[in-house]
C-alpha cells in the first residue's frame, strides 16, 4: 500500500519545527514527508534589523534546510493554491513551473506578508523588512543615500537623501529605526563633506503608544532611548502619500525623503484566501488542536492561522510570534502522528514567555516572564534569547562571532550594489501577486482529473 503523504507548506518557524518533529515522531514506513519552501533556509526573522545594520551577515540568520532536515523531501517553490476537496496543493517552483502535489495531510504554515494600505505611491516607493533580500537591499539603499548625498551638487537633493522614514512602531519598526540610525551616525564619520546634523530619522505610527505590548514603563523607556539618539518619533501619525523624493504625513507635514521603510504590521499569506475557509481577520480559523473545520486532513498554524489561545481564554487567538509558531509546529506534528495511529489529538496550550527588543549597542528593553528589564541587563536577556532560539550550533557560533567582530572592529559600510539597476518593490520581494484565485484552482484541479 502507498504510504500516507504529509505536505508541510512553508519553511518558517512553524513549518520547519513541524517537519523536524514529524521526522522524529513518524517512522519512514508510516508516512512520506515533504515541505514546500521558496528558499533553502529557515529565516530567523527577529534578527533581520541587525542584518540590515550590518551587525550580522545574512548567512547568520539563514539556517540551511538541508542541514536541518534528514529525510523530508524539499520542494523549492511556493504554494499558490490549495484544493481541500481534491487534496491537491498547486505549487509554483522557483523555475515558474506549475506542479501539483497530492497529500493526505497538509500543514498550512505559509506565514505572513507585509500589510499595506491604499496610500498613493506606497507600493511603488516603500521598502519592507520581511525577507532576507529586503534586509540586504535596505542596507545597500541606506549606504547609497550617504554616497549620493556626498556627491550631490544641490542642497535639495542632499536633504532628501539624508532623511529616512520608518513606518510602524512595533518590534520590527522600532528595532529597524534604532539599528539603522546607529549605522548612519557611525558612517557619517567617513563622510567629512556631509553635515551630521542633516541626517534625520523619523519613526511614525498611527498607534498612541510605542510597542504597547511591553507596557507603559518599557514602552516609555524605549521611546526615550530613541529620542535621545535624535530619532523623531511621531505617534498618532501615519503616511498620507509617498513620492520618489518626498513623504507626506497625515498631520500635514511633507518632508524631503527618498527612503521609506514600511513595517506597519503583517497580514496572513494570500494563500489563505485561495481556500473557502472561515477566517479571523484574514487568518484561517482553527480548532484548539489546529485542525481546520470542514476540511479533512488540513491543519494550520503560525502567522496565517487564528489558533485559540487557551492560556488567555475569552476567545483570544495566539499572536503571530516565533515563540508560538515553533511550539505550534510541535503540537501539529504530534497530532498528525496521533491521527496516523488512530489516537486522539491534543489542544495547543502555551503561556507567553515574554518579549525582547534589541535597540542596538547596550540599549534594549525586555520582559522575560513578566520581569521588566532595561539597559545592559535587557540586552543580555535579548541576545541570550536569540542564541537559544537559533536552530543549530553553527548558527549560534556565527551570530556570536559577528557580534564580537562588530563590537571590536566596527563596520566598513560597504555597498554591494544589490538591485542597483532597478529598485525593487514590496511585491517583487514578497511575491504577493503570484497566487491563484479559487476559480483558477478549481479549473486547474478539473483539468488535472480530466487527464488522469
Short mmCIF file of C-alpha atoms in Angstrom, two decimals:
data_model
loop_
_atom_site.label_atom_id
_atom_site.label_comp_id
_atom_site.label_asym_id
_atom_site.label_seq_id
_atom_site.Cartn_x
_atom_site.Cartn_y
_atom_site.Cartn_z
CA UNK A 1 0.00 0.00 0.00
CA UNK A 2 1.08 3.57 -0.72
CA UNK A 3 2.21 5.41 2.38
CA UNK A 4 0.21 8.48 3.52
CA UNK A 5 1.66 11.74 2.21
CA UNK A 6 2.23 14.64 4.60
CA UNK A 7 2.86 18.03 2.99
CA UNK A 8 4.15 20.98 5.01
CA UNK A 9 3.63 24.36 3.35
CA UNK A 10 6.16 26.96 4.50
CA UNK A 11 9.79 26.94 5.60
CA UNK A 12 9.45 29.32 8.54
CA UNK A 13 9.40 28.69 12.28
CA UNK A 14 6.13 26.75 12.27
CA UNK A 15 6.71 24.67 9.15
CA UNK A 16 10.29 23.67 9.90
CA UNK A 17 9.52 22.81 13.53
CA UNK A 18 6.64 20.64 12.35
CA UNK A 19 8.78 18.81 9.76
CA UNK A 20 11.56 18.23 12.31
CA UNK A 21 9.11 16.79 14.81
CA UNK A 22 7.47 14.62 12.16
CA UNK A 23 10.85 13.11 11.28
CA UNK A 24 11.23 12.11 14.93
CA UNK A 25 7.65 11.04 15.60
CA UNK A 26 6.69 9.30 12.34
CA UNK A 27 8.75 6.41 11.00
CA UNK A 28 9.64 6.20 7.27
CA UNK A 29 7.26 3.25 6.96
CA UNK A 30 4.33 5.25 8.37
CA UNK A 31 4.34 8.25 6.00
CA UNK A 32 6.26 10.27 3.44
CA UNK A 33 7.06 13.87 4.42
CA UNK A 34 7.57 16.81 2.05
CA UNK A 35 7.96 20.53 2.62
CA UNK A 36 7.44 23.28 0.07
CA UNK A 37 9.56 26.38 0.69
CA UNK A 38 10.62 29.18 -1.66
CA UNK A 39 14.07 29.40 -0.08
CA UNK A 40 16.51 26.74 1.03
CA UNK A 41 16.72 28.11 4.56
CA UNK A 42 14.72 28.91 7.65
CA UNK A 43 14.92 32.65 8.29
CA UNK A 44 15.40 33.82 11.87
CA UNK A 45 13.24 36.91 11.37
CA UNK A 46 13.83 38.70 14.72
CA UNK A 47 17.46 39.43 13.78
CA UNK A 48 16.73 40.95 10.35
CA UNK A 49 17.24 44.54 11.59
CA UNK A 50 20.78 43.56 12.59
CA UNK A 51 21.38 42.20 9.09
CA UNK A 52 20.17 45.50 7.64
CA UNK A 53 22.53 47.28 10.04
CA UNK A 54 25.49 45.11 9.02
CA UNK A 55 25.95 43.78 12.55
CA UNK A 56 25.20 40.26 11.27
CA UNK A 57 25.89 38.73 7.87
CA UNK A 58 22.87 37.30 6.00
CA UNK A 59 24.15 33.73 6.48
CA UNK A 60 23.88 34.14 10.26
CA UNK A 61 20.09 34.25 10.18
CA UNK A 62 19.53 31.77 7.33
CA UNK A 63 19.69 28.20 8.64
CA UNK A 64 20.01 25.61 5.88
CA UNK A 65 17.01 23.31 5.48
CA UNK A 66 19.37 20.64 4.15
CA UNK A 67 21.32 20.82 7.39
CA UNK A 68 18.16 20.61 9.49
CA UNK A 69 16.02 18.03 7.69
CA UNK A 70 17.20 14.47 7.10
CA UNK A 71 14.51 12.60 5.16
CA UNK A 72 11.96 15.30 4.31
CA UNK A 73 11.65 15.94 0.57
CA UNK A 74 12.18 19.65 -0.08
CA UNK A 75 10.20 21.22 -2.95
CA UNK A 76 11.80 24.56 -3.97
CA UNK A 77 8.87 26.87 -4.61
CA UNK A 78 5.75 28.34 -3.11
CA UNK A 79 2.20 27.04 -2.72
CA UNK A 80 -0.13 29.23 -4.79
CA UNK A 81 -3.39 27.38 -4.21
CA UNK A 82 -4.97 24.51 -2.28
CA UNK A 83 -7.99 22.40 -3.20
CA UNK A 84 -9.03 20.68 0.07
CA UNK A 85 -11.71 18.58 -1.66
CA UNK A 86 -9.31 17.10 -4.20
CA UNK A 87 -6.46 17.13 -1.64
CA UNK A 88 -4.16 18.87 -4.10
CA UNK A 89 -1.70 21.69 -3.46
CA UNK A 90 -0.72 23.75 -6.51
CA UNK A 91 2.93 24.80 -6.36
CA UNK A 92 4.91 27.28 -8.40
CA UNK A 93 8.53 26.11 -8.40
CA UNK A 94 11.39 28.60 -8.46
CA UNK A 95 11.63 27.94 -12.21
CA UNK A 96 7.98 29.16 -12.55
CA UNK A 97 6.89 25.62 -13.44
CA UNK A 98 3.44 24.78 -12.01
CA UNK A 99 3.22 21.35 -10.34
CA UNK A 100 0.56 19.55 -8.32
CA UNK A 101 1.30 17.87 -5.04
CA UNK A 102 -1.23 15.36 -3.73
CA UNK A 103 -1.47 14.95 0.02
CA UNK A 104 -3.29 13.04 2.72
CA UNK A 105 -2.38 15.54 5.43
CA UNK A 106 -1.40 19.14 4.78
CA UNK A 107 0.11 21.58 7.27
CA UNK A 108 -0.53 25.19 6.26
CA UNK A 109 2.27 27.34 7.65
CA UNK A 110 2.81 29.87 4.83
CA UNK A 111 3.45 32.72 7.27
CA UNK A 112 2.59 36.32 6.54
CA UNK A 113 3.33 39.21 4.21
CA UNK A 114 3.76 42.91 4.86
CA UNK A 115 0.39 44.58 5.43
CA UNK A 116 -0.15 47.57 3.16
CA UNK A 117 -2.87 50.17 2.67
CA UNK A 118 -4.25 52.13 -0.25
CA UNK A 119 -1.83 55.02 0.14
CA UNK A 120 -0.79 56.83 -3.07
CA UNK A 121 2.77 55.88 -4.04
CA UNK A 122 3.26 53.38 -1.21
CA UNK A 123 3.68 50.21 -3.28
CA UNK A 124 5.98 51.99 -5.74
CA UNK A 125 8.36 53.61 -3.26
CA UNK A 126 8.21 51.76 0.09
CA UNK A 127 10.68 49.07 1.11
CA UNK A 128 9.89 46.30 3.58
CA UNK A 129 11.79 44.34 6.23
CA UNK A 130 10.14 40.94 5.91
CA UNK A 131 12.66 38.92 3.90
CA UNK A 132 16.42 38.42 3.86
CA UNK A 133 16.64 40.05 0.44
CA UNK A 134 14.76 43.10 1.70
CA UNK A 135 17.14 43.49 4.66
CA UNK A 136 20.16 43.28 2.34
CA UNK A 137 18.54 45.73 -0.05
CA UNK A 138 17.68 48.24 2.70
CA UNK A 139 21.28 48.22 3.94
CA UNK A 140 22.58 48.87 0.44
CA UNK A 141 19.99 51.57 -0.13
CA UNK A 142 20.77 53.46 3.09
CA UNK A 143 24.52 53.46 2.43
CA UNK A 144 23.85 54.51 -1.17
CA UNK A 145 21.95 57.55 0.09
CA UNK A 146 25.03 58.66 2.03
CA UNK A 147 27.22 58.16 -1.04
CA UNK A 148 24.82 60.08 -3.28
CA UNK A 149 24.30 62.86 -0.74
CA UNK A 150 28.06 63.28 -0.53
CA UNK A 151 28.22 63.62 -4.32
CA UNK A 152 25.10 65.81 -4.62
CA UNK A 153 25.56 69.25 -6.20
CA UNK A 154 22.48 70.89 -4.69
CA UNK A 155 21.06 71.16 -1.19
CA UNK A 156 17.57 69.88 -2.10
CA UNK A 157 18.88 66.51 -3.25
CA UNK A 158 21.23 66.24 -0.28
CA UNK A 159 18.37 66.88 2.18
CA UNK A 160 16.09 64.31 0.57
CA UNK A 161 18.77 61.63 0.69
CA UNK A 162 19.63 62.24 4.33
CA UNK A 163 16.09 61.93 5.74
CA UNK A 164 14.79 58.43 6.48
CA UNK A 165 11.28 57.35 7.48
CA UNK A 166 10.31 54.09 9.20
CA UNK A 167 6.58 53.41 9.47
CA UNK A 168 5.46 51.08 12.26
CA UNK A 169 6.07 51.35 15.99
CA UNK A 170 6.04 47.62 16.68
CA UNK A 171 9.10 45.48 17.32
CA UNK A 172 10.23 45.34 13.69
CA UNK A 173 9.90 49.06 13.07
CA UNK A 174 11.41 50.13 16.37
CA UNK A 175 14.41 47.83 16.04
CA UNK A 176 14.89 48.77 12.38
CA UNK A 177 14.90 52.50 13.12
CA UNK A 178 17.19 52.05 16.13
CA UNK A 179 19.72 49.83 14.35
CA UNK A 180 19.87 51.81 11.09
CA UNK A 181 20.15 55.14 12.90
CA UNK A 182 23.28 53.77 14.53
CA UNK A 183 24.59 52.87 11.08
CA UNK A 184 24.22 56.38 9.70
CA UNK A 185 25.54 58.05 12.86
CA UNK A 186 28.68 55.87 12.69
CA UNK A 187 29.07 56.05 8.92
CA UNK A 188 28.93 59.85 8.80
CA UNK A 189 32.48 59.93 10.20
CA UNK A 190 33.62 58.56 6.83
CA UNK A 191 31.90 61.44 5.01
CA UNK A 192 33.71 64.62 6.11
CA UNK A 193 31.88 66.71 3.48
CA UNK A 194 28.45 65.93 4.98
CA UNK A 195 26.92 67.81 7.89
CA UNK A 196 25.88 65.21 10.53
CA UNK A 197 23.02 67.49 11.61
CA UNK A 198 21.32 66.99 8.25
CA UNK A 199 20.75 63.26 8.88
CA UNK A 200 17.30 62.72 10.32
CA UNK A 201 15.44 59.52 11.16
CA UNK A 202 11.66 59.54 11.62
CA UNK A 203 9.64 56.74 13.23
CA UNK A 204 5.89 57.12 12.81
CA UNK A 205 2.96 55.02 13.96
CA UNK A 206 -0.76 55.60 13.97
CA UNK A 207 -1.00 54.00 17.45
CA UNK A 208 -0.87 56.29 20.51
CA UNK A 209 1.91 54.27 22.17
CA UNK A 210 5.18 52.66 21.11
CA UNK A 211 5.13 48.85 21.42
CA UNK A 212 2.07 48.77 23.73
CA UNK A 213 2.56 45.02 24.34
CA UNK A 214 5.57 45.87 26.52
CA UNK A 215 3.53 48.01 28.90
CA UNK A 216 3.74 51.73 29.64
CA UNK A 217 7.04 51.67 31.53
CA UNK A 218 9.16 49.80 28.98
CA UNK A 219 7.43 51.49 26.06
CA UNK A 220 8.26 54.90 27.55
CA UNK A 221 11.85 53.81 28.17
CA UNK A 222 12.27 52.71 24.55
CA UNK A 223 10.74 55.97 23.37
CA UNK A 224 13.21 57.96 25.50
CA UNK A 225 16.18 55.98 24.14
CA UNK A 226 15.15 56.66 20.54
CA UNK A 227 14.54 60.36 21.11
CA UNK A 228 17.84 60.78 22.96
CA UNK A 229 19.55 59.42 19.84
CA UNK A 230 17.84 62.07 17.74
CA UNK A 231 15.15 59.88 16.19
CA UNK A 232 11.95 61.87 15.76
CA UNK A 233 9.10 59.63 16.94
CA UNK A 234 5.61 60.71 15.87
CA UNK A 235 2.70 58.74 17.37
CA UNK A 236 -0.87 59.02 16.15
CA UNK A 237 0.59 59.78 12.72
CA UNK A 238 0.85 57.77 9.50
CA UNK A 239 1.74 58.32 5.87
CA UNK A 240 -0.72 60.06 3.53
CA UNK A 241 1.25 59.99 0.28
CA UNK A 242 4.67 58.90 -0.99
CA UNK A 243 6.70 60.14 -3.94
CA UNK A 244 10.21 59.41 -5.14
CA UNK A 245 11.76 62.27 -3.16
CA UNK A 246 9.19 63.25 -0.52
CA UNK A 247 6.79 61.81 2.03
CA UNK A 248 3.60 63.45 3.28
CA UNK A 249 2.29 62.58 6.76
CA UNK A 250 -1.33 62.55 7.91
CA UNK A 251 -0.62 65.53 10.21
CA UNK A 252 0.04 67.68 7.13
CA UNK A 253 3.84 67.69 7.20
CA UNK A 254 5.76 66.99 3.98
CA UNK A 255 9.44 66.19 4.23
CA UNK A 256 12.09 65.58 1.56
CA UNK A 257 12.88 61.86 1.72
CA UNK A 258 13.99 59.04 -0.59
CA UNK A 259 13.83 56.22 1.97
CA UNK A 260 10.56 54.86 3.34
CA UNK A 261 10.79 51.58 5.25
CA UNK A 262 7.34 50.10 5.80
CA UNK A 263 6.88 47.79 8.81
CA UNK A 264 3.27 48.59 9.73
CA UNK A 265 2.18 45.08 10.61
CA UNK A 266 1.62 41.86 8.71
CA UNK A 267 -1.25 40.04 7.02
CA UNK A 268 -1.75 36.32 6.57
CA UNK A 269 -0.27 34.83 3.41
CA UNK A 270 -2.53 35.31 0.35
CA UNK A 271 -2.60 31.51 0.14
CA UNK A 272 -5.31 31.50 2.83
CA UNK A 273 -7.65 33.46 0.56
CA UNK A 274 -7.50 30.67 -2.03
CA UNK A 275 -9.45 28.39 0.33
CA UNK A 276 -13.13 28.62 1.18
CA UNK A 277 -12.45 28.53 4.91
CA UNK A 278 -13.58 30.63 7.85
CA UNK A 279 -11.11 33.36 8.75
CA UNK A 280 -10.46 35.69 11.67
CA UNK A 281 -9.00 38.99 10.43
CA UNK A 282 -7.62 37.22 7.40
CA UNK A 283 -6.12 34.30 9.33
CA UNK A 284 -7.61 30.84 8.83
CA UNK A 285 -9.70 29.77 11.84
CA UNK A 286 -8.70 26.51 13.51
CA UNK A 287 -9.81 24.40 16.44
CA UNK A 288 -7.66 24.13 19.57
CA UNK A 289 -5.78 21.18 18.04
CA UNK A 290 -5.08 23.33 14.93
CA UNK A 291 -7.18 21.30 12.53
CA UNK A 292 -9.29 23.31 10.06
CA UNK A 293 -13.04 22.64 10.36
CA UNK A 294 -14.79 21.03 7.36
CA UNK A 295 -11.50 20.08 5.68
CA UNK A 296 -10.22 16.54 6.19
CA UNK A 297 -6.51 16.29 6.96
CA UNK A 298 -5.90 20.06 6.94
CA UNK A 299 -4.00 21.80 9.76
CA UNK A 300 -2.98 25.44 10.03
CA UNK A 301 -0.61 27.26 12.35
CA UNK A 302 1.74 30.20 12.69
CA UNK A 303 1.11 33.71 11.35
CA UNK A 304 -1.51 32.52 8.84
CA UNK A 305 -3.71 30.79 11.43
CA UNK A 306 -6.05 32.05 14.15
CA UNK A 307 -5.28 29.42 16.78
CA UNK A 308 -7.30 29.73 20.01
CA UNK A 309 -5.10 30.99 22.86
CA UNK A 310 -6.27 28.75 25.70
CA UNK A 311 -3.83 30.38 28.12
CA UNK A 312 -5.61 33.73 27.75
CA UNK A 313 -9.14 32.47 27.10
CA UNK A 314 -12.10 34.76 26.30
CA UNK A 315 -11.91 33.94 22.60
CA UNK A 316 -8.34 35.22 22.21
CA UNK A 317 -6.14 33.87 19.42
CA UNK A 318 -2.39 33.39 19.58
CA UNK A 319 -0.33 36.37 18.37
CA UNK A 320 1.83 35.89 15.26
CA UNK A 321 5.16 35.38 17.04
CA UNK A 322 8.03 32.94 16.55
CA UNK A 323 7.53 31.73 20.10
CA UNK A 324 4.02 30.43 19.33
CA UNK A 325 4.85 29.26 15.79
CA UNK A 326 7.62 26.91 16.92
CA UNK A 327 5.54 25.36 19.68
CA UNK A 328 2.50 25.02 17.45
CA UNK A 329 4.65 23.15 14.93
CA UNK A 330 5.49 20.50 17.51
CA UNK A 331 1.86 20.01 18.56
CA UNK A 332 0.62 19.71 14.97
CA UNK A 333 3.28 17.07 14.26
CA UNK A 334 2.19 15.16 17.36
CA UNK A 335 -1.46 15.39 16.29
CA UNK A 336 -0.72 14.11 12.78
CA UNK A 337 1.22 11.20 14.28
CA UNK A 338 -1.78 10.53 16.53
CA UNK A 339 -4.15 10.62 13.54
CA UNK A 340 -2.00 8.10 11.68
CA UNK A 341 -2.28 5.76 14.66
CA UNK A 342 -5.97 6.34 15.39
CA UNK A 343 -5.26 8.27 18.58
CA UNK A 344 -6.84 11.45 19.92
CA UNK A 345 -5.23 14.85 19.24
CA UNK A 346 -4.22 17.28 21.97
CA UNK A 347 -5.01 21.01 22.11
CA UNK A 348 -2.35 23.69 21.90
CA UNK A 349 -1.63 25.49 25.17
CA UNK A 350 1.30 27.80 25.86
CA UNK A 351 1.86 30.71 28.22
CA UNK A 352 3.79 33.56 26.67
CA UNK A 353 7.39 33.68 27.93
CA UNK A 354 7.82 37.40 27.36
CA UNK A 355 9.28 39.81 24.82
CA UNK A 356 12.70 41.21 23.97
CA UNK A 357 13.57 44.31 21.93
CA UNK A 358 17.19 44.99 20.92
CA UNK A 359 17.78 48.69 20.30
CA UNK A 360 21.42 48.25 19.33
CA UNK A 361 24.60 48.80 21.31
CA UNK A 362 23.92 48.47 25.04
CA UNK A 363 20.30 49.59 24.69
CA UNK A 364 17.40 47.16 24.97
CA UNK A 365 14.10 46.58 26.75
CA UNK A 366 12.98 43.09 27.73
CA UNK A 367 10.12 41.50 29.62
CA UNK A 368 11.03 37.85 30.31
CA UNK A 369 8.30 36.07 32.30
CA UNK A 370 6.80 39.46 33.17
CA UNK A 371 10.03 40.91 34.66
CA UNK A 372 10.75 44.36 33.19
CA UNK A 373 14.41 44.99 32.30
CA UNK A 374 16.26 47.82 30.58
CA UNK A 375 19.83 48.61 29.52
CA UNK A 376 22.64 46.07 29.66
CA UNK A 377 20.60 43.50 31.59
CA UNK A 378 17.83 43.65 28.99
CA UNK A 379 20.42 43.42 26.22
CA UNK A 380 21.89 40.31 27.80
CA UNK A 381 18.46 38.70 28.02
CA UNK A 382 17.62 39.67 24.43
CA UNK A 383 20.80 38.25 22.96
CA UNK A 384 20.64 35.18 25.17
CA UNK A 385 17.09 34.53 23.98
CA UNK A 386 18.09 34.85 20.32
CA UNK A 387 21.00 32.45 20.79
CA UNK A 388 18.76 29.86 22.44
CA UNK A 389 16.14 30.23 19.70
CA UNK A 390 18.61 29.75 16.83
CA UNK A 391 18.23 26.26 15.44
CA UNK A 392 21.82 25.00 15.12
CA UNK A 393 25.12 25.38 16.94
CA UNK A 394 26.68 26.58 13.68
CA UNK A 395 24.18 29.44 13.57
CA UNK A 396 24.85 30.31 17.21
CA UNK A 397 28.61 30.45 16.63
CA UNK A 398 28.20 32.59 13.50
CA UNK A 399 25.99 35.08 15.35
CA UNK A 400 28.28 35.33 18.39
CA UNK A 401 31.32 35.76 16.13
CA UNK A 402 29.62 38.53 14.17
CA UNK A 403 28.54 40.30 17.35
CA UNK A 404 32.11 40.18 18.65
CA UNK A 405 33.59 41.30 15.33
CA UNK A 406 31.19 44.21 15.02
CA UNK A 407 31.81 45.31 18.62
CA UNK A 408 35.59 45.28 18.19
CA UNK A 409 36.21 46.16 14.53
CA UNK A 410 33.11 48.15 13.60
CA UNK A 411 31.64 48.39 10.10
CA UNK A 412 33.18 49.22 6.71
CA UNK A 413 29.81 50.41 5.33
CA UNK A 414 30.30 48.54 2.07
CA UNK A 415 27.66 49.00 -0.61
CA UNK A 416 27.46 45.80 -2.66
CA UNK A 417 25.27 47.11 -5.48
CA UNK A 418 22.34 44.82 -4.70
CA UNK A 419 19.41 45.72 -7.01
CA UNK A 420 21.31 48.83 -8.09
CA UNK A 421 19.83 48.96 -11.58
CA UNK A 422 16.19 48.56 -10.65
CA UNK A 423 14.76 49.42 -7.23
CA UNK A 424 12.50 46.56 -6.17
CA UNK A 425 9.04 46.97 -4.70
CA UNK A 426 7.28 45.12 -1.89
CA UNK A 427 5.59 42.85 -4.45
CA UNK A 428 8.93 41.95 -6.03
CA UNK A 429 10.35 40.76 -2.72
CA UNK A 430 7.28 39.02 -1.30
CA UNK A 431 5.61 37.64 -4.48
CA UNK A 432 2.14 38.67 -3.29
CA UNK A 433 0.72 38.64 -6.83
CA UNK A 434 1.68 35.01 -7.56
CA UNK A 435 -1.42 33.27 -6.17
CA UNK A 436 -4.34 31.65 -7.99
CA UNK A 437 -7.97 32.53 -7.39
CA UNK A 438 -10.44 29.93 -6.11
CA UNK A 439 -11.94 29.59 -9.60
CA UNK A 440 -8.50 29.09 -11.14
CA UNK A 441 -7.73 26.36 -8.60
CA UNK A 442 -11.00 24.57 -9.36
CA UNK A 443 -10.31 24.80 -13.10
CA UNK A 444 -6.78 23.54 -12.54
CA UNK A 445 -7.98 20.57 -10.47
CA UNK A 446 -10.72 19.73 -13.01
CA UNK A 447 -8.15 19.76 -15.81
CA UNK A 448 -5.89 17.53 -13.74
CA UNK A 449 -8.70 14.99 -13.18
CA UNK A 450 -9.61 15.03 -16.88
CA UNK A 451 -6.09 13.96 -17.84
CA UNK A 452 -5.92 11.10 -15.35
#
